[in-house]
GROMACS .gro file of C-alpha atoms in nm:
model
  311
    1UNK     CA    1   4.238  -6.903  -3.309
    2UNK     CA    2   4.205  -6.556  -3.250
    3UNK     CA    3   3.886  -6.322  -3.253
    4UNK     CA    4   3.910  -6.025  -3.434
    5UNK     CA    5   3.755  -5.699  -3.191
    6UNK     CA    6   3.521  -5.464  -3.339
    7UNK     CA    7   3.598  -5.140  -3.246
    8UNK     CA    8   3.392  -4.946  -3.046
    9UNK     CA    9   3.151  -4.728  -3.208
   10UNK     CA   10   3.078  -4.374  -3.035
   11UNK     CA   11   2.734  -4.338  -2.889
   12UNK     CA   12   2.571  -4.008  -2.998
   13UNK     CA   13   2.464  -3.822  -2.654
   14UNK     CA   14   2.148  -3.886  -2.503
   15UNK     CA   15   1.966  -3.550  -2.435
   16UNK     CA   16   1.735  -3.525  -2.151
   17UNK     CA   17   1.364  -3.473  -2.304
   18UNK     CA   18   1.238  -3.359  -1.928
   19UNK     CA   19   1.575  -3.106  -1.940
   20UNK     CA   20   1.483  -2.973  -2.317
   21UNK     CA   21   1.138  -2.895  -2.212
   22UNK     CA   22   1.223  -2.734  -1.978
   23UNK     CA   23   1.460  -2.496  -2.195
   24UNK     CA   24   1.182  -2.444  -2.406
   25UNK     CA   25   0.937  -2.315  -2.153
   26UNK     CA   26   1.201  -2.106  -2.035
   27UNK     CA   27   1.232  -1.938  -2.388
   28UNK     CA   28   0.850  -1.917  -2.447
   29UNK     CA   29   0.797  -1.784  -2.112
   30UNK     CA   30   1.085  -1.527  -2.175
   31UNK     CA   31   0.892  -1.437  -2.499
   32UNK     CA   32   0.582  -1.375  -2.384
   33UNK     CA   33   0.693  -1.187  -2.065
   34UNK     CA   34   0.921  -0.977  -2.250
   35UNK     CA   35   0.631  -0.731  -2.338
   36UNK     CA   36   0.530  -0.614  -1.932
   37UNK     CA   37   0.920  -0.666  -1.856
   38UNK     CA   38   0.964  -0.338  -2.158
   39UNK     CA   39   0.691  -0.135  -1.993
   40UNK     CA   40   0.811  -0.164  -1.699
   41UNK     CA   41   1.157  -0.100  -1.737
   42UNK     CA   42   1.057   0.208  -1.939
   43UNK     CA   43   0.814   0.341  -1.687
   44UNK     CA   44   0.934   0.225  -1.374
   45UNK     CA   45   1.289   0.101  -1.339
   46UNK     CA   46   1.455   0.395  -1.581
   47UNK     CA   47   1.195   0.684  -1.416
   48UNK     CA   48   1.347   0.562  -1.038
   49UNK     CA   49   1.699   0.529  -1.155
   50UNK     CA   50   1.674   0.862  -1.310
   51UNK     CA   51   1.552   0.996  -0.959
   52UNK     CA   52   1.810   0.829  -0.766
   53UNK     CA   53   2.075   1.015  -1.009
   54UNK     CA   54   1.871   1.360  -0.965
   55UNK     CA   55   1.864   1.340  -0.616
   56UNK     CA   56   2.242   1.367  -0.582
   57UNK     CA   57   2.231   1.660  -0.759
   58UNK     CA   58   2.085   2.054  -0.763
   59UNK     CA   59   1.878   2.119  -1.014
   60UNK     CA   60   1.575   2.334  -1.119
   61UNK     CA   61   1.291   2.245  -1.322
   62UNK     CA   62   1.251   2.543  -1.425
   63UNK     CA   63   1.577   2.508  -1.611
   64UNK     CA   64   1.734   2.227  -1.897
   65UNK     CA   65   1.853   1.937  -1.757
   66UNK     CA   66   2.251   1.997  -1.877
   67UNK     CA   67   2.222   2.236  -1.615
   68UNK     CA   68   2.266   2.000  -1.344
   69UNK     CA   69   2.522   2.001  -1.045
   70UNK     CA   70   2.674   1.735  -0.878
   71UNK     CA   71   2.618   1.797  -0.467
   72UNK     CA   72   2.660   1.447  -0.364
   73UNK     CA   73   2.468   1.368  -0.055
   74UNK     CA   74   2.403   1.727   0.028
   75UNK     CA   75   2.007   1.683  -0.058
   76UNK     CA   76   1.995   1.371   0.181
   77UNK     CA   77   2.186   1.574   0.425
   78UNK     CA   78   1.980   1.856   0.494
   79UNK     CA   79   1.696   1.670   0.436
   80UNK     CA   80   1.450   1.789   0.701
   81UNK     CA   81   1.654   2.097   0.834
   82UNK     CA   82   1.326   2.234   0.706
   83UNK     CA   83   1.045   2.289   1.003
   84UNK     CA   84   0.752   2.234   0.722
   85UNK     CA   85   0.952   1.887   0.621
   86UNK     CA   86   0.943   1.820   0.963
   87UNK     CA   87   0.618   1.892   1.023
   88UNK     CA   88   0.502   1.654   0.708
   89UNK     CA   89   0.688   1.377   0.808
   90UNK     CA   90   0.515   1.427   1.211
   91UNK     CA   91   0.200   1.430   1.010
   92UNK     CA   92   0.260   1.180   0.812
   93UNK     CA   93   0.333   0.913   1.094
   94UNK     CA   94   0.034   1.082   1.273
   95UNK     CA   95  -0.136   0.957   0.942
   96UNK     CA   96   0.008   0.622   0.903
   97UNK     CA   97  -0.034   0.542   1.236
   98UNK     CA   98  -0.438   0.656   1.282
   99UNK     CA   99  -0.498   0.437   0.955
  100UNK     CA  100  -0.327   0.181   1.079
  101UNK     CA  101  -0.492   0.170   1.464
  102UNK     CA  102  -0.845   0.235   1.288
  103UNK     CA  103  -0.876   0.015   0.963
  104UNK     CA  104  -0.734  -0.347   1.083
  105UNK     CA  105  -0.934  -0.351   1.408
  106UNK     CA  106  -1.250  -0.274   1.202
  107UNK     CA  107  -1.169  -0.499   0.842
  108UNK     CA  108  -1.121  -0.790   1.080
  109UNK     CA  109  -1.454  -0.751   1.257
  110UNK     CA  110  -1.642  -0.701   0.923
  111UNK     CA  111  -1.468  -0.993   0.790
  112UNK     CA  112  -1.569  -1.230   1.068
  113UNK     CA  113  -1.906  -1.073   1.059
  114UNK     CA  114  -2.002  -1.152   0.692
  115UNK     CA  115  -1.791  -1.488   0.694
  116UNK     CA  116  -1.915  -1.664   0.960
  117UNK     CA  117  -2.238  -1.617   1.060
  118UNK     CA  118  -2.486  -1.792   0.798
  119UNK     CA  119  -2.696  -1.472   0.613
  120UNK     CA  120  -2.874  -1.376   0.368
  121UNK     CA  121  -2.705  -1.086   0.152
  122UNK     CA  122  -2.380  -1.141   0.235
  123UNK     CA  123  -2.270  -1.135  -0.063
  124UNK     CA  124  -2.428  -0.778  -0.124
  125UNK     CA  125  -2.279  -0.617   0.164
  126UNK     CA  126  -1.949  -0.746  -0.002
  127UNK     CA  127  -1.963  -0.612  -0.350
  128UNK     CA  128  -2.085  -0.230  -0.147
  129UNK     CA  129  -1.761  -0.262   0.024
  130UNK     CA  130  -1.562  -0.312  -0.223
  131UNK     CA  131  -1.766  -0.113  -0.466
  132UNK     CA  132  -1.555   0.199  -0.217
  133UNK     CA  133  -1.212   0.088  -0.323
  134UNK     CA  134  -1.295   0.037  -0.700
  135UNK     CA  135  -1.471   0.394  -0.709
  136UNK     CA  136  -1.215   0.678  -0.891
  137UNK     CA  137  -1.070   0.873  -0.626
  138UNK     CA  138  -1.214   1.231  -0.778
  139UNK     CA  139  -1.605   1.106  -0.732
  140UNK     CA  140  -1.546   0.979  -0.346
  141UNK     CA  141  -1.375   1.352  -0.327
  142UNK     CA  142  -1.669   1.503  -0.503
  143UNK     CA  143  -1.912   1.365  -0.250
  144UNK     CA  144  -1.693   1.382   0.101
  145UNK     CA  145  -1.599   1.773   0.048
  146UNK     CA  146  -2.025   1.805   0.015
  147UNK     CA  147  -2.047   1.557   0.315
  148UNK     CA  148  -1.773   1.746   0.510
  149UNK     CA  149  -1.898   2.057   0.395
  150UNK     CA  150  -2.007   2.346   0.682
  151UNK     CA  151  -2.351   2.469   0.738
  152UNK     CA  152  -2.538   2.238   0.450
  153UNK     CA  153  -2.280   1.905   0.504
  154UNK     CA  154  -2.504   1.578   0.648
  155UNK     CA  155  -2.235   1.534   0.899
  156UNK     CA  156  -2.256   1.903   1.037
  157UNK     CA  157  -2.631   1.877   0.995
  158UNK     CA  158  -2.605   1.577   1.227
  159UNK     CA  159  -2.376   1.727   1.487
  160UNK     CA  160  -2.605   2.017   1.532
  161UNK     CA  161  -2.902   1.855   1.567
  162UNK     CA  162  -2.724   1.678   1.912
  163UNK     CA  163  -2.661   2.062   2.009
  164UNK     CA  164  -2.278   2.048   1.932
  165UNK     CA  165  -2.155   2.348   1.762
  166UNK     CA  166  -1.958   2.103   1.454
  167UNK     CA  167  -1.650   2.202   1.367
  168UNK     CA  168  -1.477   2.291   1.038
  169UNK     CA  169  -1.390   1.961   0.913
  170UNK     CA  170  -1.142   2.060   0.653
  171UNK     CA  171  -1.074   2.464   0.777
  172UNK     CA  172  -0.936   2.367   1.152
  173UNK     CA  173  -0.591   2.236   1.145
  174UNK     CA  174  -0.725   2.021   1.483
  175UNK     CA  175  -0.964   1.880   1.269
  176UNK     CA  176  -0.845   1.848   0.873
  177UNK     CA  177  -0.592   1.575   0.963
  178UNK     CA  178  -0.856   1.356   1.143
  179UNK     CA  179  -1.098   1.396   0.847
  180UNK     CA  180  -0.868   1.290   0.595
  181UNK     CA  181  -0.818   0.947   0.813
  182UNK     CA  182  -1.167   0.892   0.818
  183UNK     CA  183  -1.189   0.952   0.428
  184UNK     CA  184  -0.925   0.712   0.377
  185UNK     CA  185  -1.075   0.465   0.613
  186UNK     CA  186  -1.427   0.448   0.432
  187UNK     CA  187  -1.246   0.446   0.108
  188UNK     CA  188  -1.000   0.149   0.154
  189UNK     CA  189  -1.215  -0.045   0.464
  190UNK     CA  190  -1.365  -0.265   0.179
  191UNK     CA  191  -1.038  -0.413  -0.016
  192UNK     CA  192  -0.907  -0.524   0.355
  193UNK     CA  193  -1.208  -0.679   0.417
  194UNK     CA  194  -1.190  -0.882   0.096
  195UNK     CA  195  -0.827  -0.943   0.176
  196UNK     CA  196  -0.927  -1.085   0.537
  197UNK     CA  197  -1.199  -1.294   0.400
  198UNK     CA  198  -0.971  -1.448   0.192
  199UNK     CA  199  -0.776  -1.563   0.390
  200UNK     CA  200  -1.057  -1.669   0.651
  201UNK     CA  201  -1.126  -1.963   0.388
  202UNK     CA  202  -0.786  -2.065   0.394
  203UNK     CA  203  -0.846  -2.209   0.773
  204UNK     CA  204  -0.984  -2.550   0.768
  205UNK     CA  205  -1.317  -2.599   0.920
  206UNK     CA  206  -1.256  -2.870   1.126
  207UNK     CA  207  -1.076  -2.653   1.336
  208UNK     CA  208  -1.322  -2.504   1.502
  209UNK     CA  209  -1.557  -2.881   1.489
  210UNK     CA  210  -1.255  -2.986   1.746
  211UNK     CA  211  -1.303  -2.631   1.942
  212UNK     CA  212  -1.662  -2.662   1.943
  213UNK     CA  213  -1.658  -3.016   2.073
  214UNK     CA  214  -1.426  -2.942   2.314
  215UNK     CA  215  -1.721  -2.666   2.432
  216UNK     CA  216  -1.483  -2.364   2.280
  217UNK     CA  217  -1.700  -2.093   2.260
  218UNK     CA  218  -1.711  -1.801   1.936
  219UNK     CA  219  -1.484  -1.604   2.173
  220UNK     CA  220  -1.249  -1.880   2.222
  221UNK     CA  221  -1.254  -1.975   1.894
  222UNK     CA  222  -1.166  -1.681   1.735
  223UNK     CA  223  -0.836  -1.572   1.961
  224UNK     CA  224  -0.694  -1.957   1.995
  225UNK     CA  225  -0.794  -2.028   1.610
  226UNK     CA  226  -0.885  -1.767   1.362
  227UNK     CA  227  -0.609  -1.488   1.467
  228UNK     CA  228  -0.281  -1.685   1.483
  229UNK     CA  229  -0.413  -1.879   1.163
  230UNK     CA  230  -0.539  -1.556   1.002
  231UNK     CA  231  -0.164  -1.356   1.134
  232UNK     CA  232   0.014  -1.391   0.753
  233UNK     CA  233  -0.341  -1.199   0.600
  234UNK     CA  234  -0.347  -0.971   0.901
  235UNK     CA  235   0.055  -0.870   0.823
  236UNK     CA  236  -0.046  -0.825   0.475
  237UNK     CA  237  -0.353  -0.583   0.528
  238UNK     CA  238  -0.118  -0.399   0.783
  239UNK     CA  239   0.187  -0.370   0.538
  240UNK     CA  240  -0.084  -0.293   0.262
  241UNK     CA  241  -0.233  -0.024   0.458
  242UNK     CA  242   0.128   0.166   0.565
  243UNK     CA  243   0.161   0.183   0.190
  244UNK     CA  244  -0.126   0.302   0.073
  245UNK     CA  245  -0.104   0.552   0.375
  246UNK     CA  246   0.220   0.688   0.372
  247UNK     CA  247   0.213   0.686  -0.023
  248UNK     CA  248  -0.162   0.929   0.000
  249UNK     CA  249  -0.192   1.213  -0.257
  250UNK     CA  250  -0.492   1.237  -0.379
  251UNK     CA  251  -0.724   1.354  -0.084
  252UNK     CA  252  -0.499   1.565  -0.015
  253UNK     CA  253  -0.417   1.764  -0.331
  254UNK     CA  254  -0.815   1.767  -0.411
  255UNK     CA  255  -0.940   1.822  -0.027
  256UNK     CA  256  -0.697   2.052   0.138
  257UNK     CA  257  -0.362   2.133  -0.017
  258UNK     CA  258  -0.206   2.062   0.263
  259UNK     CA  259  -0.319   2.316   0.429
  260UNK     CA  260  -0.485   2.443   0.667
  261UNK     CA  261  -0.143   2.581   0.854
  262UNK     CA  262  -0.008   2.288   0.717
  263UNK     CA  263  -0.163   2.055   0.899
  264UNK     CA  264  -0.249   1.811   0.626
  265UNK     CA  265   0.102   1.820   0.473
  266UNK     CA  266   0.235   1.457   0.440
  267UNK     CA  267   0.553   1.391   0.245
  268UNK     CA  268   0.432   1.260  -0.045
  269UNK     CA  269   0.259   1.604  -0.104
  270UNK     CA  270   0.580   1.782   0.008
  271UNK     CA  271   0.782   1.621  -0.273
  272UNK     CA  272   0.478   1.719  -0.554
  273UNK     CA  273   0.544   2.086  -0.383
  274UNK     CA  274   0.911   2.083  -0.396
  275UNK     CA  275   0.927   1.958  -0.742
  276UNK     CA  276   0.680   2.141  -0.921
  277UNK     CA  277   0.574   2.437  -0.719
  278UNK     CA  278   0.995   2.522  -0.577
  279UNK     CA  279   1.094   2.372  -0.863
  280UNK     CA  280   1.372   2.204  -0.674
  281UNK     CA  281   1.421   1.852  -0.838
  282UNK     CA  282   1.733   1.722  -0.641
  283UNK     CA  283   1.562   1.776  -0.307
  284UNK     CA  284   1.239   1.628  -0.391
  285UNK     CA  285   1.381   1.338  -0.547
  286UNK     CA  286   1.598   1.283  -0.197
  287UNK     CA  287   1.251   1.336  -0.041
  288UNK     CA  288   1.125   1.035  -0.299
  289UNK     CA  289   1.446   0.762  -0.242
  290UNK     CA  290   1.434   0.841   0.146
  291UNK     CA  291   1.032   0.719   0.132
  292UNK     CA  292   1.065   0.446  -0.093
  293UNK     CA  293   1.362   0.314   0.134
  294UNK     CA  294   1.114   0.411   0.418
  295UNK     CA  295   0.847   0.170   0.237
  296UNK     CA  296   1.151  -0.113   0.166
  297UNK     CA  297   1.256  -0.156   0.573
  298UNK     CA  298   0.936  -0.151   0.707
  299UNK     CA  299   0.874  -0.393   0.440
  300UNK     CA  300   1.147  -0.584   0.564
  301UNK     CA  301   1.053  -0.547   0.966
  302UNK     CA  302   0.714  -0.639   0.867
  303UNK     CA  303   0.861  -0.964   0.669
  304UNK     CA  304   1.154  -1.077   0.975
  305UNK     CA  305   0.839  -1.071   1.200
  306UNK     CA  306   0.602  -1.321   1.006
  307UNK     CA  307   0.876  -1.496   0.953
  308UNK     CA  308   0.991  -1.540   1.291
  309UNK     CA  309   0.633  -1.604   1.404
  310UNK     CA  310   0.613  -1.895   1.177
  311UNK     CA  311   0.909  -2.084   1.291
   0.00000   0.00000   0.00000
């Protein structure tokens, strides 16, 4: 006796529920991105491809844009065959590297200051420093050119009371460089210091119990523990502050315009002057992708480092 075989009946596929919701957040998330991902490719990505394609060419702003020539790599070239070009980019580094020397030292011993000891008002001191960053550029100007201003200025008021003869903080090229650091100092001193603190609370406390059973002193402490832990925030405030100083505008355009004798001339200025005082577009822009790529590999250095350190 035989048995007749059913045949086999095809299974419908089983889709993954975990692998469909994940589709769909990928589409929502794609939806409701899509909005900054336009503004930015509007305002950002198109405006620095458009400069990358200007700055292999020659062309005025003073004339239409048809009117463009193709030079190749002739702006890149001749770059700084220019002595006041030269003399920003000295300036700038002179800049960079003041800001840099000056502002970590001092945001890391504020931030251990008002972390770790246990008082009052803390919190005070914090929103003041911070109240410096958050402050529009054009007030803090407003009140430094009065404070660095000769005869009347508080600061020239106080360097002639100690029988010093105070120089002209913004009129002597010695001088006008050095001021500008310290007005970028007091102005960005309090976002580091946030930055620092922040990552002060990412180090665990018992830590330092161990250390301080161990009879570690605050000294002790703070080079064994709190500076190798506290390295990735430290790399941050340092990449944050070449940035911020190599990219400054602002003081200078309102303060000094560059001047005097150029002494205050960084390249970010330079390329504003090329571009809409020379009217020389494809230069400028060269002067632009040459300090954005300047940014990128110190960027990069700055990365290989932590990286390495953390291995």
């Amino acid at each position: 006796m035989t048995t007749l075989e059913c045949p086999a009946v095809a299974q419908p596929p089983v889709r993954d529920p975990k692998r469909r919701s994940i589709a769909s957040t990928g589409r929502w998330s794609a939806l409701f991105l899509s909005p900054a991902l336009l503004i930015i490719g509007v305002f950002t990505l198109i405006p620095t491809l458009m400069t990358v394609w200007i700055s292999f060419h020659r062309w005025s702003m003073f004339t239409p844009i048809t009117e463009m020539t193709w030079v190749g790599l002739d702006n890149y070239s001749g770059l700084f065959a220019d002595a006041t070009r030269v003399q920003a980019l000295g300036n700038t580094a002179l800049y960079v590297l003041l800001s840099i020397v000056i502002t970590v030292p001092i945001a890391l011993l504020i931030a251990l200051l008002l972390y770790f000891p246990r008082l009052k008002g803390k919190g005070v001191v914090r929103v003041l420093l911070f109240a410096t960053y958050v402050i529009p550029t054009i007030a803090i100007v407003i009140i430094w050119s009065n404070i660095y201003a000769p005869g009347y200025g508080p600061l020239s008021t106080m360097v002639a009371a100690l029988g010093i003869d105070p120089p002209g903080w913004l009129s002597d090229p010695q001088w006008a460089l050095v001021s500008l650091v310290i007005f970028n100092v007091w102005q960005m001193l309090g976002y580091y210091v946030i930055l620092l603190i922040a990552g002060l609370t990412q180090i665990s406390e018992d830590l330092y119990e161990a250390a301080r059973i161990d009879g570690a002193g605050i000294v002790r402490q703070t080079w064994s523990i709190t500076i190798p832990l506290l390295r990735p925030s430290l790399v941050f405030v340092i990449l944050m502050t070449f940035i911020n100083s190599i990219q400054v505008f602002d003081p200078i355009y309102l303060l000094t315009q560059g001047g005097p004798a150029n002494s205050t001339n960084m390249v970010s200025f330079e390329i504003q002057r090329t571009a809409f005082q020379y009217g020389m577009a494809g230069e400028s822009s060269a002067l632009a992708v040459s300090l954005f790529l300047m940014i990128i590999a110190v960027g990069g250095v700055l990365g290989i480092v932590m990286k390495g350190r953390n291995r």
